[in-house]
Short mmCIF file of C-alpha atoms in Angstrom, two decimals:
data_model
loop_
_atom_site.label_atom_id
_atom_site.label_comp_id
_atom_site.label_asym_id
_atom_site.label_seq_id
_atom_site.Cartn_x
_atom_site.Cartn_y
_atom_site.Cartn_z
CA MET A 4 48.29 -26.52 20.88
CA VAL A 5 49.17 -23.03 19.66
CA ILE A 6 46.27 -20.78 18.58
CA ILE A 7 46.06 -17.08 17.10
CA ARG A 8 43.07 -15.55 18.53
CA LEU A 9 41.56 -12.27 19.94
CA ALA A 10 42.43 -11.17 23.53
CA LEU A 11 39.73 -8.55 24.73
CA GLY A 12 40.99 -5.05 25.92
CA GLY A 13 39.38 -1.61 25.97
CA SER A 14 36.76 -0.35 28.18
CA LYS A 15 32.96 -0.66 28.60
CA LYS A 16 31.16 -0.23 25.35
CA ARG A 17 34.50 0.45 23.55
CA PRO A 18 35.96 -2.99 22.74
CA PHE A 19 39.52 -3.26 21.50
CA TYR A 20 41.06 -6.52 20.56
CA HIS A 21 44.73 -7.60 20.38
CA VAL A 22 45.49 -10.57 17.95
CA VAL A 23 47.78 -12.81 20.00
CA VAL A 24 49.61 -16.16 19.61
CA ALA A 25 48.78 -18.08 22.66
CA ASP A 26 48.84 -21.59 24.14
CA SER A 27 44.96 -22.70 23.71
CA ARG A 28 45.12 -23.74 27.48
CA ASN A 29 45.61 -20.28 28.59
CA LYS A 30 42.71 -17.81 29.38
CA ARG A 31 41.36 -15.59 26.70
CA ASP A 32 42.95 -12.41 28.16
CA GLY A 33 45.86 -14.21 29.92
CA ARG A 34 49.31 -15.10 29.00
CA TYR A 35 50.36 -15.08 25.41
CA ILE A 36 53.43 -15.85 23.38
CA GLU A 37 53.53 -12.94 20.93
CA ARG A 38 51.25 -10.02 19.80
CA VAL A 39 50.83 -9.82 16.12
CA GLY A 40 48.26 -7.06 15.60
CA TYR A 41 45.07 -5.45 16.78
CA TYR A 42 41.31 -5.01 15.73
CA ASN A 43 39.48 -2.16 16.64
CA PRO A 44 35.75 -2.70 15.66
CA VAL A 45 34.44 0.96 16.69
CA SER A 46 37.16 3.01 15.14
CA ARG A 47 36.38 6.39 14.39
CA GLY A 48 37.66 8.98 11.85
CA ASN A 49 41.35 8.26 10.83
CA GLU A 50 41.85 5.51 13.33
CA LYS A 51 43.08 2.01 11.86
CA ARG A 52 40.40 -0.64 12.16
CA LEU A 53 42.71 -3.58 11.57
CA LEU A 54 46.44 -3.96 11.72
CA LEU A 55 48.12 -7.33 11.21
CA GLU A 56 51.79 -8.39 10.68
CA LEU A 57 50.84 -10.83 8.09
CA ASP A 58 54.47 -12.14 7.82
CA LYS A 59 54.40 -13.08 11.47
CA VAL A 60 50.91 -14.77 11.24
CA GLU A 61 52.19 -16.76 8.18
CA ALA A 62 55.28 -17.84 10.06
CA TRP A 63 53.04 -19.04 13.10
CA VAL A 64 50.83 -20.82 10.70
CA ALA A 65 53.95 -22.58 9.15
CA LYS A 66 54.92 -23.65 12.75
CA GLY A 67 51.68 -25.33 13.19
CA ALA A 68 49.48 -22.73 14.91
CA GLN A 69 45.87 -22.64 14.30
CA LEU A 70 43.68 -19.65 13.50
CA SER A 71 40.33 -19.09 15.37
CA ALA A 72 37.35 -18.49 13.22
CA ARG A 73 37.27 -14.75 13.73
CA VAL A 74 41.03 -14.32 13.19
CA LYS A 75 40.76 -16.29 9.85
CA THR A 76 38.28 -13.80 8.54
CA LEU A 77 40.39 -10.92 9.78
CA VAL A 78 43.54 -12.33 7.90
CA LYS A 79 41.36 -12.67 4.75
CA ARG A 80 40.45 -8.98 5.14
CA ALA A 81 43.89 -7.90 5.83
CA LYS A 82 45.14 -9.66 2.75
CA ALA A 83 42.55 -8.23 0.66
CA ASP A 84 43.33 -4.69 1.87
CA ALA A 85 47.02 -5.09 1.29
CA LYS A 86 46.47 -6.42 -2.33
CA ALA A 87 44.26 -3.32 -3.01
CA ALA A 88 46.85 -0.85 -1.44
CA ALA A 89 49.63 -2.34 -3.71
#
């Protein structure tokens, strides 16, 4: 099964997550099919906290990919931010 989930990056006490499309059998930080955005929970100043390519996410969901629980909330937040910016 293909799943859209977070892959952990960053350093100690400074987490940074890539939003990736991966086979569910692969490790969390292992091989992935495509990177569709990032999430930086400890962003400071002018750094972007969340960046998602919503068109790619929707294309993968149309192909049958599942969203993890955390990514589902991030997609909702990204859609709300895009709607507010427009």
